[in-house]
Coordinates of C-alpha atoms and ligand atoms in Angstrom, one line a residue:
M1090 CA 0.0 0.0 0.0
E1091 CA 1.6 3.2 -1.2
I1092 CA -1.2 5.5 -0.2
F1093 CA 0.6 6.9 2.8
K1094 CA 4.3 7.4 3.4
H1095 CA 3.9 6.3 7.0
K1096 CA 1.4 3.9 8.3
P1097 CA -1.2 5.8 10.4
I1098 CA -1.6 5.2 14.1
Y1099 CA -4.1 2.3 14.6
L1100 CA -7.0 3.2 17.0
D1101 CA -9.6 0.8 15.8
H1102 CA -9.1 -2.2 18.2
Q1103 CA -12.8 -2.7 18.6
A1104 CA -12.9 -3.7 14.9
T1105 CA -10.0 -6.0 15.0
T1106 CA -6.5 -6.5 16.5
P1107 CA -3.2 -7.7 15.1
V1108 CA -2.1 -11.2 15.9
D1109 CA 0.3 -11.3 18.8
E1110 CA 3.7 -12.7 17.8
R1111 CA 3.5 -15.3 20.5
V1112 CA 0.1 -16.4 19.2
L1113 CA 1.5 -16.6 15.7
A1114 CA 4.5 -18.7 16.9
A1115 CA 2.2 -21.2 18.6
M1116 CA 0.1 -21.6 15.4
V1117 CA 2.9 -22.1 12.9
P1118 CA 3.7 -25.8 13.5
F1119 CA 0.1 -26.7 12.8
F1120 CA 0.2 -25.5 9.2
T1121 CA 3.0 -27.8 8.0
E1122 CA 4.3 -30.1 10.7
Y1123 CA 1.3 -31.3 12.7
F1124 CA -1.2 -31.0 9.8
G1125 CA -3.2 -34.1 10.4
N1126 CA -7.0 -34.2 10.4
P1127 CA -7.8 -34.1 14.1
A1128 CA -10.5 -36.7 13.5
S1129 CA -8.0 -39.2 12.1
N1130 CA -7.1 -42.2 14.3
H1131 CA -3.4 -42.2 13.8
F1132 CA -0.3 -40.2 14.9
Y1133 CA -1.1 -37.2 12.8
G1134 CA -4.7 -37.0 14.0
W1135 CA -3.8 -37.6 17.6
T1136 CA -1.2 -34.8 17.7
A1137 CA -3.7 -32.3 16.1
M1138 CA -6.4 -33.4 18.5
A1139 CA -4.1 -33.1 21.5
A1140 CA -3.5 -29.5 20.6
I1141 CA -7.2 -28.8 20.2
D1142 CA -8.0 -30.4 23.6
Q1143 CA -5.4 -28.1 25.1
A1144 CA -7.0 -25.0 23.4
R1145 CA -10.4 -26.1 24.5
L1146 CA -9.2 -26.2 28.0
Q1147 CA -7.6 -22.8 27.7
V1148 CA -10.9 -21.3 26.4
A1149 CA -13.0 -23.1 29.1
T1150 CA -10.7 -22.0 31.9
A1151 CA -10.8 -18.4 30.8
I1152 CA -14.6 -18.2 31.4
G1153 CA -15.0 -20.8 34.2
A1154 CA -16.5 -23.5 32.0
Q1155 CA -15.8 -27.2 31.3
P1156 CA -13.9 -28.1 28.1
E1157 CA -16.9 -30.2 26.7
E1158 CA -19.1 -27.1 26.9
I1159 CA -17.0 -25.3 24.2
I1160 CA -18.0 -25.4 20.5
F1161 CA -15.5 -24.0 18.0
T1162 CA -17.1 -21.8 15.4
S1163 CA -15.8 -19.5 12.5
G1164 CA -16.1 -16.5 14.8
A1165 CA -18.7 -14.7 16.9
T1166 CA -21.1 -14.1 14.1
E1167 CA -21.5 -17.8 13.7
A1168 CA -21.5 -18.3 17.5
N1169 CA -24.4 -15.8 17.9
N1170 CA -26.3 -17.4 15.0
L1171 CA -25.8 -20.8 16.5
A1172 CA -26.9 -19.7 20.0
I1173 CA -30.0 -17.9 18.9
K1174 CA -31.3 -20.1 16.1
G1175 CA -30.1 -23.2 17.9
V1176 CA -31.9 -22.5 21.1
A1177 CA -35.0 -21.3 19.2
E1178 CA -35.2 -24.5 17.1
A1179 CA -34.6 -26.7 20.2
S1180 CA -37.3 -24.9 22.3
L1181 CA -40.3 -24.8 19.9
Q1182 CA -42.5 -26.6 22.3
R1183 CA -41.7 -24.1 25.1
G1184 CA -42.4 -20.9 23.2
R1185 CA -41.4 -18.4 20.5
H1186 CA -40.5 -15.2 22.4
I1187 CA -36.9 -13.8 22.6
I1188 CA -35.6 -10.8 24.5
T1189 CA -32.6 -8.8 23.4
V1190 CA -31.5 -5.2 23.4
K1191 CA -31.7 -2.4 20.8
T1192 CA -27.9 -1.8 20.9
E1193 CA -26.8 -5.3 20.3
H1194 CA -24.3 -6.2 17.5
S1195 CA -25.9 -7.0 14.1
A1196 CA -24.7 -10.6 14.5
V1197 CA -27.4 -10.8 17.3
L1198 CA -30.0 -8.5 15.8
A1199 CA -30.0 -10.2 12.3
P1200 CA -30.7 -13.7 13.5
C1201 CA -33.4 -12.3 15.8
G1202 CA -34.9 -10.5 12.8
Y1203 CA -34.8 -13.7 10.8
L1204 CA -36.7 -15.6 13.5
E1205 CA -39.3 -12.8 13.6
K1206 CA -40.0 -13.6 9.9
L1207 CA -40.5 -17.2 10.9
G1208 CA -43.2 -16.2 13.4
F1209 CA -41.2 -15.7 16.6
S1210 CA -41.7 -12.5 18.6
V1211 CA -38.7 -10.5 19.8
T1212 CA -38.7 -7.8 22.5
Y1213 CA -35.9 -5.2 21.9
L1214 CA -35.1 -3.6 25.3
P1215 CA -34.2 0.1 25.4
V1216 CA -31.1 1.4 27.1
D1217 CA -30.8 4.5 29.3
D1218 CA -28.8 7.6 28.4
R1219 CA -25.6 5.9 29.6
G1220 CA -26.3 2.9 27.3
L1221 CA -27.3 0.5 30.1
V1222 CA -30.2 -2.0 30.2
A1223 CA -32.6 -1.5 33.2
I1224 CA -33.1 -4.7 35.1
A1225 CA -36.7 -3.8 35.7
D1226 CA -37.3 -3.6 32.0
L1227 CA -35.9 -7.1 31.5
A1228 CA -38.0 -8.5 34.4
A1229 CA -41.1 -6.9 33.0
A1230 CA -40.5 -8.3 29.5
I1231 CA -40.2 -12.0 30.5
R1232 CA -43.2 -14.0 29.5
P1233 CA -44.2 -17.6 30.1
D1234 CA -43.2 -18.3 26.4
T1235 CA -39.8 -16.6 26.6
I1236 CA -37.2 -19.1 25.4
L1237 CA -34.0 -16.9 25.4
V1238 CA -32.6 -13.6 26.7
S1239 CA -29.6 -12.3 24.7
V1240 CA -27.7 -9.3 26.2
M1241 CA -24.1 -8.4 25.2
A1242 CA -21.4 -8.2 27.8
A1243 CA -19.8 -5.0 26.5
N1244 CA -20.9 -2.8 23.5
N1245 CA -18.6 -2.7 20.5
E1246 CA -19.3 0.9 19.8
I1247 CA -19.7 2.7 23.1
G1248 CA -17.9 0.2 25.3
V1249 CA -20.5 0.1 28.0
I1250 CA -20.5 -3.0 30.2
Q1251 CA -24.0 -4.5 31.0
P1252 CA -24.8 -5.8 34.5
L1253 CA -24.4 -9.4 33.5
A1254 CA -24.7 -11.0 37.0
E1255 CA -28.0 -9.1 37.7
I1256 CA -29.4 -10.1 34.3
G1257 CA -28.3 -13.7 34.9
E1258 CA -30.0 -13.7 38.2
I1259 CA -33.3 -12.6 36.7
C1260 CA -33.0 -15.2 34.0
R1261 CA -32.3 -17.9 36.6
Q1262 CA -35.4 -16.8 38.6
H1263 CA -37.6 -17.2 35.5
Q1264 CA -35.7 -20.3 34.2
V1265 CA -35.0 -18.6 30.9
P1266 CA -31.6 -19.4 29.2
F1267 CA -29.2 -16.4 29.1
H1268 CA -26.9 -15.8 26.1
T1269 CA -24.3 -13.2 26.1
D1270 CA -22.1 -11.9 23.2
A1271 CA -18.9 -11.4 25.2
V1272 CA -16.6 -10.6 22.3
Q1273 CA -15.5 -7.2 23.5
A1274 CA -15.4 -8.0 27.2
I1275 CA -13.1 -11.1 27.0
G1276 CA -9.7 -10.0 28.2
Y1277 CA -10.9 -6.8 29.8
V1278 CA -13.7 -7.8 32.2
P1279 CA -13.5 -10.9 34.4
I1280 CA -16.3 -13.2 33.2
N1281 CA -17.2 -16.4 34.9
V1282 CA -20.3 -18.2 33.4
D1283 CA -21.4 -19.5 36.8
D1284 CA -21.1 -16.2 38.7
C1285 CA -22.9 -14.4 35.8
G1286 CA -25.6 -17.0 35.4
V1287 CA -24.7 -17.3 31.7
D1288 CA -25.9 -20.4 29.7
L1289 CA -24.4 -19.5 26.3
L1290 CA -21.5 -17.2 25.5
S1291 CA -20.0 -16.1 22.2
L1292 CA -16.4 -15.0 21.7
T1293 CA -13.9 -14.5 18.9
A1294 CA -10.1 -14.6 18.6
H1295 CA -9.5 -11.6 16.4
K1296 CA -10.7 -9.0 18.9
L1297 CA -8.1 -10.4 21.3
Y1298 CA -4.9 -10.5 19.3
G1299 CA -5.7 -13.9 17.8
P1300 CA -6.5 -14.9 14.2
K1301 CA -9.6 -14.1 12.2
G1302 CA -12.0 -16.8 11.4
I1303 CA -12.2 -18.6 14.7
G1304 CA -14.4 -18.2 17.7
A1305 CA -16.3 -20.3 20.2
L1306 CA -19.7 -20.7 21.7
Y1307 CA -20.0 -21.9 25.3
V1308 CA -23.1 -23.9 25.9
R1309 CA -23.9 -24.9 29.5
S1310 CA -24.2 -28.7 29.7
G1311 CA -27.9 -29.7 29.7
Q1312 CA -28.8 -26.6 27.6
A1313 CA -30.8 -27.7 24.5
L1314 CA -29.3 -26.5 21.3
A1315 CA -30.1 -27.6 17.7
A1316 CA -27.0 -27.9 15.5
Q1317 CA -27.1 -25.4 12.6
Q1318 CA -24.3 -26.9 10.5
L1319 CA -24.7 -30.6 9.7
G1320 CA -22.2 -33.1 8.5
G1321 CA -19.9 -35.7 9.8
G1322 CA -18.0 -36.1 13.1
E1323 CA -18.8 -35.9 16.7
E1324 CA -18.6 -32.2 17.2
K1325 CA -21.9 -30.3 17.7
R1326 CA -20.8 -28.2 14.7
A1327 CA -19.8 -30.3 11.8
G1328 CA -16.6 -29.7 9.7
T1329 CA -12.9 -30.4 10.0
L1330 CA -11.6 -28.5 13.0
A1331 CA -9.1 -25.7 12.0
T1332 CA -6.3 -26.9 14.3
M1333 CA -4.0 -23.9 13.7
L1334 CA -6.8 -21.3 14.3
I1335 CA -8.0 -23.1 17.4
V1336 CA -4.5 -23.2 18.8
G1337 CA -4.3 -19.5 18.1
L1338 CA -7.6 -18.8 19.9
G1339 CA -6.4 -20.8 22.9
E1340 CA -3.1 -19.0 23.1
A1341 CA -4.7 -15.6 22.5
I1342 CA -7.2 -16.1 25.3
T1343 CA -4.6 -17.4 27.8
L1344 CA -2.4 -14.4 27.0
G1345 CA -5.3 -12.0 27.3
M1346 CA -6.1 -13.4 30.8
T1347 CA -2.5 -13.1 31.9
M1348 CA -2.2 -9.5 30.7
R1349 CA -5.8 -8.4 31.6
D1350 CA -5.4 -6.5 34.8
Q1351 CA -2.2 -4.7 34.1
E1352 CA -3.1 -3.9 30.5
S1353 CA -6.6 -2.7 31.4
L1354 CA -5.0 -0.2 33.9
R1355 CA -2.6 1.0 31.3
L1356 CA -5.3 1.5 28.7
R1357 CA -7.7 3.2 31.1
T1358 CA -5.0 5.7 32.0
L1359 CA -4.3 6.5 28.3
R1360 CA -8.0 6.6 27.5
D1361 CA -8.8 8.9 30.4
A1362 CA -5.9 11.2 29.3
L1363 CA -7.4 11.3 25.8
W1364 CA -10.9 12.2 27.0
Q1365 CA -9.4 14.9 29.3
H1366 CA -7.5 16.4 26.4
L1367 CA -10.5 16.3 24.0
Q1368 CA -12.6 18.2 26.5
E1369 CA -10.5 21.3 25.7
L1370 CA -13.0 21.6 22.9
P1371 CA -16.5 23.0 23.6
D1372 CA -19.6 21.0 22.7
V1373 CA -18.1 17.5 22.9
Q1374 CA -20.1 14.7 24.5
L1375 CA -19.1 11.3 25.7
N1376 CA -21.3 8.4 24.5
G1377 CA -21.9 5.7 27.1
D1378 CA -21.2 5.6 30.8
L1379 CA -17.6 6.4 31.7
Q1380 CA -17.4 4.1 34.7
Q1381 CA -19.2 1.0 33.4
R1382 CA -17.0 0.9 30.4
L1383 CA -14.3 -1.0 28.7
P1384 CA -10.9 0.5 29.5
H1385 CA -9.8 0.9 25.9
N1386 CA -12.9 2.5 24.4
L1387 CA -13.8 6.2 24.0
N1388 CA -16.8 7.3 21.9
V1389 CA -17.2 11.0 21.5
S1390 CA -19.7 13.2 19.6
F1391 CA -18.6 16.6 18.3
A1392 CA -21.4 19.1 17.6
G1393 CA -21.5 21.0 14.4
V1394 CA -19.2 18.7 12.4
Q1395 CA -19.8 15.9 10.0
T1396 CA -18.4 12.4 10.7
S1397 CA -17.2 11.9 7.1
G1398 CA -15.4 15.2 7.0
L1399 CA -13.7 14.7 10.4
L1400 CA -12.6 11.2 9.5
R1401 CA -11.2 12.5 6.2
E1402 CA -9.1 15.1 8.0
L1403 CA -7.7 12.6 10.5
Q1404 CA -7.2 9.7 8.0
P1405 CA -3.5 10.4 7.2
L1406 CA -2.6 10.4 10.9
V1407 CA -4.9 7.9 12.5
S1408 CA -7.0 4.9 11.4
L1409 CA -10.2 4.8 13.4
S1410 CA -14.0 4.7 12.7
S1411 CA -17.2 6.2 13.9
G1412 CA -18.8 2.8 14.8
A1413 CA -19.0 -0.8 13.8
A1414 CA -16.8 -1.7 10.9
C1415 CA -19.6 -3.9 9.4
A1416 CA -21.8 -0.8 9.3
S1417 CA -19.2 1.7 7.9
G1418 CA -20.9 4.7 6.2
R1419 CA -24.3 3.9 7.7
P1420 CA -25.7 5.8 10.7
S1421 CA -25.1 3.8 13.9
H1422 CA -28.2 2.2 15.5
V1423 CA -26.4 2.3 18.8
L1424 CA -25.9 6.1 18.8
A1425 CA -29.5 6.6 17.4
T1426 CA -30.8 4.7 20.4
L1427 CA -28.9 7.0 22.6
G1428 CA -30.5 10.0 20.8
R1429 CA -27.5 11.3 19.1
S1430 CA -28.3 13.5 16.1
K1431 CA -26.8 13.4 12.6
A1432 CA -25.6 17.0 13.0
E1433 CA -22.8 15.7 15.1
A1434 CA -19.6 13.8 14.2
N1435 CA -19.0 10.6 16.2
L1436 CA -15.6 9.1 16.7
R1437 CA -14.8 5.7 18.3
F1438 CA -11.2 5.7 19.7
G1439 CA -10.3 2.0 20.2
L1440 CA -7.0 1.7 22.0
G1441 CA -4.8 -1.4 22.1
R1442 CA -1.6 -3.1 23.2
G1443 CA 0.5 -1.1 20.8
T1444 CA -1.0 2.3 21.8
T1445 CA 1.4 4.8 23.5
Q1446 CA 1.1 8.1 25.3
V1447 CA 2.8 9.8 22.4
E1448 CA 0.2 8.5 20.0
I1449 CA -2.6 9.5 22.2
D1450 CA -1.2 13.1 22.5
R1451 CA -0.8 13.3 18.7
V1452 CA -4.3 12.0 18.0
A1453 CA -5.9 14.4 20.6
E1454 CA -4.1 17.4 19.2
A1455 CA -5.0 16.5 15.6
T1456 CA -8.6 15.9 16.5
I1457 CA -8.9 19.2 18.3
K1458 CA -7.3 21.0 15.3
A1459 CA -9.5 19.2 12.8
V1460 CA -12.7 20.0 14.7
R1461 CA -11.8 23.6 15.1
L1462 CA -11.0 23.8 11.4
L1463 CA -14.3 22.2 10.3
R1464 CA -16.3 24.3 12.7
S1465 CA -14.8 27.6 11.4
Ligands
PLP458 C1 -16.7 -8.2 16.1 C2 -17.9 -8.6 16.8 C3 -18.7 -9.7 16.4 C4 -18.4 -10.5 15.2 O1 -17.3 -11.3 15.4 P1 -16.7 -12.1 14.2 O2 -15.8 -13.1 14.8 O3 -16.0 -11.0 13.4 O4 -17.8 -12.7 13.4 C5 -19.8 -10.0 17.2 N1 -20.2 -9.2 18.3 C6 -19.4 -8.2 18.7 C7 -19.8 -7.5 19.9 C8 -18.3 -7.8 18.0 O5 -17.6 -6.8 18.4

């Protein structure tokens, strides 16, 4: 790519992250040396399956689950689809009502919309002005025919962390399965499926310095789930297991857990400094609660400026976006739910392992300069 002389600063870690060198090193032997089909009953199969067993344990340990409760998927989009469609299909005798939230990722909203077309009814809970679900709203929405509650752990646009344990408690009381899309929270917020009363949990490697194309769905043992991908083998999701990707997921999640507390503290300090700096501008507003929030996310609205113009000004210096990568160019349903108007520019600053204080200072200065220029 010869577009820029220097690579811009990367502040889009909620969209994806680079693969950690240690993760890559763990993956490499499984491309060429230990290439066997993990389902094969000979040396090459056994060595591949042993590595997969190890990764399964790593993923399970990170969320307080048992290894046999982990299903590997192609990522969180598939994990969310499997959870929602799989529970719906397996619970037809119980009912056809699902509860989720207006600010969920499209990988939750789209399968819910699909089920609505098939005759299911879906309640989309609102959020308050901080982006949080009210427990009373959830309790009031549960009906005798409710078969699933799906609430994300942390929002990919505004970073707010939902009260999982309280939601899980309500679901337990009403004996409704609880699914959470925990993609953005894993590695930043401690999540234990038992403590949070979670029955199904989606995660993906590429938001946590692992490879793209691999994720997992945790399914509590005893939870009914209809397979959505049929074929051979004993896995609940058919298809040859991608040994190298699974090894990468396992390594990434273990590393993420090891680094979590220290890295979260470092990122929070940088993020807070960025927010402090940006407030030199008048008419800026933070989207989402500042306390109940991922340490590496800042989402800010700048009045009187267009998002496209602001991004264009900043493009040579920094790569970031205004919201979800899969909705680039479209207005954000999350910010619309929060009542943000189109007469404002929104920027999502997604910090990561490589982010430094120097970068943060440069981005803050450039943003202030660009907003002043566009406002004048
Ligand atoms: C990125 C993301 C997904 C999609 O994950 P993929 O592995 O890319 O399919 C789902 N939910 C949230 C909250 C995300 O941030």
